[in-house]
mmCIF file of C-alpha atoms in Angstrom:
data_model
loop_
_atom_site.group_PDB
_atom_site.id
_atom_site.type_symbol
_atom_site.label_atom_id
_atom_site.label_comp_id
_atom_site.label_asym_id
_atom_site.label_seq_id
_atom_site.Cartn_x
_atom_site.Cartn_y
_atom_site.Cartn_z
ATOM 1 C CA UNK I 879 -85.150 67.129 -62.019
ATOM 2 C CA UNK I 880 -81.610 67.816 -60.289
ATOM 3 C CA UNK I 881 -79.276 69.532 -62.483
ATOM 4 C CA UNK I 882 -75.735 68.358 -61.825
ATOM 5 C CA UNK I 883 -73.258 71.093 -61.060
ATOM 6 C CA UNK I 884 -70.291 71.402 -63.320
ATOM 7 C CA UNK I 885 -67.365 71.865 -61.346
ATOM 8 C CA UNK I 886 -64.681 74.905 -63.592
ATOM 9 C CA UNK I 887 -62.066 76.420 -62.133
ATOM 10 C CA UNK I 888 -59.729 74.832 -59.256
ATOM 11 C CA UNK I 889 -58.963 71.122 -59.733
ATOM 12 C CA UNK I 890 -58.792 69.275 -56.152
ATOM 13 C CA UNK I 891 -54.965 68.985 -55.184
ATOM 14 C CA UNK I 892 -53.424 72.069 -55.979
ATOM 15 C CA UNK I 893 -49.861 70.799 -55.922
ATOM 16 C CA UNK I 894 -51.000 68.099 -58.648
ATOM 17 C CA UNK I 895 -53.020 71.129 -60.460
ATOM 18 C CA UNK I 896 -49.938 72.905 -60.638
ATOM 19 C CA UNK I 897 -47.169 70.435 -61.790
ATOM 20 C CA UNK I 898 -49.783 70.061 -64.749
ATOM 21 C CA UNK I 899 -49.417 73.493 -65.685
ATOM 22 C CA UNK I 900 -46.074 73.458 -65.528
ATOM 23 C CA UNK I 901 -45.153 70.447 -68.114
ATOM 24 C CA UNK I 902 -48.230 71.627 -70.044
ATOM 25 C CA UNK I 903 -46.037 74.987 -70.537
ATOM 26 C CA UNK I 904 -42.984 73.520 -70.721
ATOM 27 C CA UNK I 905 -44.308 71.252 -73.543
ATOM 28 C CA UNK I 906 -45.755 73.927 -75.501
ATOM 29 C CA UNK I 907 -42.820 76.191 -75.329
ATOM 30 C CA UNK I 908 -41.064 73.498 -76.983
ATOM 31 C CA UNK I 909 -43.291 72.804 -79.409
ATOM 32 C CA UNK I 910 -44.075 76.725 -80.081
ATOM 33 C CA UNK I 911 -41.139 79.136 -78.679
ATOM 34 C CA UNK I 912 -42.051 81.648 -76.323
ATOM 35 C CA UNK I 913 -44.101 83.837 -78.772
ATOM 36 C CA UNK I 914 -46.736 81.331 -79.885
ATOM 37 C CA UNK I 915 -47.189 80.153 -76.153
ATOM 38 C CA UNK I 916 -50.050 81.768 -74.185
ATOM 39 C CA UNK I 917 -51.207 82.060 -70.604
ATOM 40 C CA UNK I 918 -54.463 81.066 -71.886
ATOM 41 C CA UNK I 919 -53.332 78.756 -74.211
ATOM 42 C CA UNK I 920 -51.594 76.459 -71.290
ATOM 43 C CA UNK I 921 -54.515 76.244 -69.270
ATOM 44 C CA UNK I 922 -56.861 75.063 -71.823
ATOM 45 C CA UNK I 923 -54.236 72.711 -73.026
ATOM 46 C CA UNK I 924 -53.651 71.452 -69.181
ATOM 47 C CA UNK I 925 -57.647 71.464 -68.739
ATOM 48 C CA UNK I 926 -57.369 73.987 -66.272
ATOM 49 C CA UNK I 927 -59.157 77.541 -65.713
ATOM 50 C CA UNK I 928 -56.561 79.646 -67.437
ATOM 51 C CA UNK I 929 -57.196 82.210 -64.335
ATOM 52 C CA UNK I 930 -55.367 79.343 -62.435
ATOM 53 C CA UNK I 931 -52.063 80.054 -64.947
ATOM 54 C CA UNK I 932 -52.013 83.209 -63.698
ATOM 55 C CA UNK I 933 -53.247 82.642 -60.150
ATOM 56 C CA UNK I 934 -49.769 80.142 -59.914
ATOM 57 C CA UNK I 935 -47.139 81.816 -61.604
ATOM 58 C CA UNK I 936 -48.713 85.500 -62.624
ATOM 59 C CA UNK I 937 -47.257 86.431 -66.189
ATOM 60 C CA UNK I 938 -45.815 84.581 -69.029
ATOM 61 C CA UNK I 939 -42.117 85.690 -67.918
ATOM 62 C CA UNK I 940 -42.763 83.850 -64.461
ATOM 63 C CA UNK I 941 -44.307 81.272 -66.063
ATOM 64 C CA UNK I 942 -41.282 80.571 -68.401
ATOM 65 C CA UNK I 943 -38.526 81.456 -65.666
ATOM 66 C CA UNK I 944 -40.603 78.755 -63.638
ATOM 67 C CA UNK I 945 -40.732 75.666 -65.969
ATOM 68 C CA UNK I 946 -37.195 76.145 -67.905
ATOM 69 C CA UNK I 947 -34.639 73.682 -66.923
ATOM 70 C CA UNK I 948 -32.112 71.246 -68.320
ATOM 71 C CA UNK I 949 -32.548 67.710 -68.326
ATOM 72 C CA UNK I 950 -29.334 67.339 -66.494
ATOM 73 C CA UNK I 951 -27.082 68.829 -63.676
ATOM 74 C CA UNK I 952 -24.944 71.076 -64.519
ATOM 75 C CA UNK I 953 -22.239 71.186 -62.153
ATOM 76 C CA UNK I 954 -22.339 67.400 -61.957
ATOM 77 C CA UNK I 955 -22.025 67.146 -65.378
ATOM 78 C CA UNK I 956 -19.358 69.274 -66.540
ATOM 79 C CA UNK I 957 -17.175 68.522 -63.557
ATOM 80 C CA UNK I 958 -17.176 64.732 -64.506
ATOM 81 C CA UNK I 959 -16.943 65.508 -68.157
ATOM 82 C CA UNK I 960 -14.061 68.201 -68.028
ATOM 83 C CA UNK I 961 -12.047 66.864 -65.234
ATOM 84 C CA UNK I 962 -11.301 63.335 -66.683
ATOM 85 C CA UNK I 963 -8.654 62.805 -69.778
ATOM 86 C CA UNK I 964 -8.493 66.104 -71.336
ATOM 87 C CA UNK I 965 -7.901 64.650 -74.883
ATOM 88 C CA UNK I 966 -11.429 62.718 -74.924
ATOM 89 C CA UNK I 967 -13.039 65.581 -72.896
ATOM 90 C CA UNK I 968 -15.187 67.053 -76.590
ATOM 91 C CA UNK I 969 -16.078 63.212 -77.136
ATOM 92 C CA UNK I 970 -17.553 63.090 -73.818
ATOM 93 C CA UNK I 971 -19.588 66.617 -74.026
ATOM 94 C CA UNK I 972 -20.710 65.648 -77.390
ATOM 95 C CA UNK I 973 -21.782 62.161 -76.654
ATOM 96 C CA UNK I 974 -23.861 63.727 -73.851
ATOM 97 C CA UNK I 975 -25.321 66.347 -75.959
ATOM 98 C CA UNK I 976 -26.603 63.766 -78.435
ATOM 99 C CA UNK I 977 -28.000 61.841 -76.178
ATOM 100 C CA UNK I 978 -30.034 64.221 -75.072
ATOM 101 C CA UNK I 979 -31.279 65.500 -78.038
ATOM 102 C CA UNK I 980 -32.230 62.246 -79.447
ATOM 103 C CA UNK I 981 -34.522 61.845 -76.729
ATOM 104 C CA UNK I 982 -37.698 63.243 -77.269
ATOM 105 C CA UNK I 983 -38.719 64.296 -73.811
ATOM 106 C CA UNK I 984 -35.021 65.548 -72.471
ATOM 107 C CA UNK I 985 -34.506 67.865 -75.745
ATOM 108 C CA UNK I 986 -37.936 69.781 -74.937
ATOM 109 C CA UNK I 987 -36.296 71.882 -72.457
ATOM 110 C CA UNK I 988 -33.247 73.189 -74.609
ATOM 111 C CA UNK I 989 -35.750 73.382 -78.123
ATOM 112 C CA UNK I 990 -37.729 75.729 -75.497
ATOM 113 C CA UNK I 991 -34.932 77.510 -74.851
ATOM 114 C CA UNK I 992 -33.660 78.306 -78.563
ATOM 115 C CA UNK I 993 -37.357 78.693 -79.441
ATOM 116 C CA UNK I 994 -37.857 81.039 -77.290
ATOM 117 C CA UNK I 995 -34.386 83.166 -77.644
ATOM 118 C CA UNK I 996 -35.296 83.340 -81.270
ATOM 119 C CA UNK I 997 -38.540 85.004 -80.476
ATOM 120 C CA UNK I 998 -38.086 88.481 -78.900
ATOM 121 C CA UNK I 999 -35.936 90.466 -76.859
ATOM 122 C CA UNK I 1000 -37.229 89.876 -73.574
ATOM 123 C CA UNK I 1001 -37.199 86.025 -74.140
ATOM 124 C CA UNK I 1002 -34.011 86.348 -75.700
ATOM 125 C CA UNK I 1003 -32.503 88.101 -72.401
ATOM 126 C CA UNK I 1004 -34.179 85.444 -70.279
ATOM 127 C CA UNK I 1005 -32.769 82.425 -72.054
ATOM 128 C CA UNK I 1006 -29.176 84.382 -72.280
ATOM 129 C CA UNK I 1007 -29.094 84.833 -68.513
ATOM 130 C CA UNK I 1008 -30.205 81.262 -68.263
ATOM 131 C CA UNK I 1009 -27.680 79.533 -70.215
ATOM 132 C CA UNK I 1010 -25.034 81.996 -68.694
ATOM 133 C CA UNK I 1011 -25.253 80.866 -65.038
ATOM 134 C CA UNK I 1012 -25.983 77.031 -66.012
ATOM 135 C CA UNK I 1013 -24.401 76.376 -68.878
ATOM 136 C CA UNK I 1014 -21.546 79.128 -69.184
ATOM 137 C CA UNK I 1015 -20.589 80.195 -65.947
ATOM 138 C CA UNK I 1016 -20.152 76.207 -65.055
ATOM 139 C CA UNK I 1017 -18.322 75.287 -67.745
ATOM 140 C CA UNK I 1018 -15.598 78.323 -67.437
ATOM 141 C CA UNK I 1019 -15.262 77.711 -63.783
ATOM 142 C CA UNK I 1020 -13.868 73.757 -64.705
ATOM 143 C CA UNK I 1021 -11.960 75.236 -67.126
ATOM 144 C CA UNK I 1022 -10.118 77.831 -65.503
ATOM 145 C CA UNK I 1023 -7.629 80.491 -67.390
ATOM 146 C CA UNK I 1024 -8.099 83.764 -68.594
ATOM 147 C CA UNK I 1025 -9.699 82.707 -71.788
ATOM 148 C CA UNK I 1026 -12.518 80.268 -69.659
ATOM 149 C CA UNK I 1027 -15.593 82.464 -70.436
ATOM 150 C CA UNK I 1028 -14.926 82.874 -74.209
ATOM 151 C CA UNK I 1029 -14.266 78.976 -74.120
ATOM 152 C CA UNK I 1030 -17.480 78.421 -72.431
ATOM 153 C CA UNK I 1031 -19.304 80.214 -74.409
ATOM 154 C CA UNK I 1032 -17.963 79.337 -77.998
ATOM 155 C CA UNK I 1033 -18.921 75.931 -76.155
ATOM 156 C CA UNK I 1034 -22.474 77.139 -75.723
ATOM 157 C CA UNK I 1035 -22.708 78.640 -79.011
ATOM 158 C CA UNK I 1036 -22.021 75.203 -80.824
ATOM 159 C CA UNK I 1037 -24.355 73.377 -78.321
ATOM 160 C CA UNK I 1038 -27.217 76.024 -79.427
ATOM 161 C CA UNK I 1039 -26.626 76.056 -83.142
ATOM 162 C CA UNK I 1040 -26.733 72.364 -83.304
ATOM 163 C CA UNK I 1041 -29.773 72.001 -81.738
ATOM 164 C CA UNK I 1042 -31.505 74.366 -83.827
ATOM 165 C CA UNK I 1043 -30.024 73.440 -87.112
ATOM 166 C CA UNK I 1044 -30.484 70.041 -86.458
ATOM 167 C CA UNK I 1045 -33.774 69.542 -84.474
ATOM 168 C CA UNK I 1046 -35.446 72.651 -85.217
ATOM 169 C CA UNK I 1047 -34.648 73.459 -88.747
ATOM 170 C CA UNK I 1048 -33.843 69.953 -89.372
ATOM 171 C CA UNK I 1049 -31.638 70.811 -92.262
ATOM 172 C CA UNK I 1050 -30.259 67.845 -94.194
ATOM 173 C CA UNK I 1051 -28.046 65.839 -94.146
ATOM 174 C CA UNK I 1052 -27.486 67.284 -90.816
ATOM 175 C CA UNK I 1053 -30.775 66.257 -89.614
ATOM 176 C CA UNK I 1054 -30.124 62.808 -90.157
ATOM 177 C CA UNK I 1055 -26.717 62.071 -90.396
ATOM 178 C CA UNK I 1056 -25.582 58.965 -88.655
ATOM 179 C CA UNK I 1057 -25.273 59.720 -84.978
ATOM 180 C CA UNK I 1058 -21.695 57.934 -84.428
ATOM 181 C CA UNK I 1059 -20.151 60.173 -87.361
ATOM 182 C CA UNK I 1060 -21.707 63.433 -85.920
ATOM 183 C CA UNK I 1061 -20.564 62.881 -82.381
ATOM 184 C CA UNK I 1062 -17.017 62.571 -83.705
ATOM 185 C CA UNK I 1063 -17.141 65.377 -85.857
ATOM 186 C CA UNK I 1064 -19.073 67.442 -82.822
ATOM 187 C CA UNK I 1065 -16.468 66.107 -80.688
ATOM 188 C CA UNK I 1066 -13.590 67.479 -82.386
ATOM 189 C CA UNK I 1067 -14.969 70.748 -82.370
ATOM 190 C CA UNK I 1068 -15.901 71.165 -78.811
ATOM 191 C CA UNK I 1069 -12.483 69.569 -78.244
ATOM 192 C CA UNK I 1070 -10.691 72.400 -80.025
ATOM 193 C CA UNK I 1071 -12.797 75.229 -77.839
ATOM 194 C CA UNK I 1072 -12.289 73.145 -74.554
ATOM 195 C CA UNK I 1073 -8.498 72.736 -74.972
ATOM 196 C CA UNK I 1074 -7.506 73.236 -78.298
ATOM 197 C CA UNK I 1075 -5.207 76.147 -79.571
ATOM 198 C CA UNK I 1076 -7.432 79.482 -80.494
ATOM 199 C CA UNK I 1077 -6.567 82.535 -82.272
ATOM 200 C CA UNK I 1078 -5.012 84.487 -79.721
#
């Protein structure tokens, strides 16, 4: 009797073999942080040769540097939400913001990313630098003024405590407070860092 040979390892059609690694990761760093996530752990889930994780992207840094991303563009974005009417400009950041995060495959990226900050240092450094250059550094550079980067990132720091208090913690009422109330009171906040009067 021939035996039939069970193929392991290497899928055919690498390129397709690899894109499934890479939203297998990024799911699972959004569902576990960067802790909880293994090399191994993605392959099986992708139903891949874990060697393959490694063969593609080499350690679980790479791996997360390779599949983090926002669900938007950043420069796009903050230079059409910034550089309209000033007064509505925290209404506009905040109605993005929500819109993202009620959508349950463009808030994986950014639960990854507090997920995994929340983890250890190294992932903590990662998602810092990561946020700096596309969230922060864009941000400051519509904004202009000597007080841009502290804006941007008391910007950032709202954005990032929201989305873990909220869809991560889910702490009520928070959790499930009526959308059009939060995006107001968001809003007003984000307004105040944006253009607002600070301390000085």
């Amino acid at each position: 009797m021939t035996q039939r040979r069970t193929h392991t390892g290497r899928r055919p059609g690498p390129n397709t073999t690899k894109a499934l690694i890479e939203d297998t990761a990024r799911k699972l760093f959004a569902e576990l942080g960067y802790e909880r996530t293994s090399l191994r752990q993605v392959g099986l889930q992708a139903g891949v040769d874990p060697m393959l994780v490694t063969h593609y992207f080499g350690g679980k840094r790479d791996l997360f540097l390779a599949v983090v991303e926002l669900p938007f563009d950043p420069g796009a974005v903050f230079e059409a939400v910034l550089t309209g009417d000033h007064d509505s400009a925290g209404t506009r950041l905040a109605t993005l913001v929500l819109s993202i995060l009620d959508d349950d495959v463009r808030r994986r990226p950014l639960l990854g990313l507090v997920r995994a900050a929340t983890a250890e240092p190294e992932a903590a450094a990662l998602v810092r630098d990561f946020l700096t250059r596309n969230i922060v550094t864009p941000i400051a550079a519509q904004l202009g003024g000597e007080d841009a980067d502290y804006r941007a990132t008391l910007v950032m720091s709202q954005i990032m405590g929201f989305t873990l208090t909220r869809y991560v913690l889910r702490l009520h009422p928070l959790a499930d407070h009526d959308r059009q109330a939060l995006t107001a009171d968001l809003g007003g906040t984000l307004q105040r860092y944006l253009f607002g009067e600070l301390t000085p």
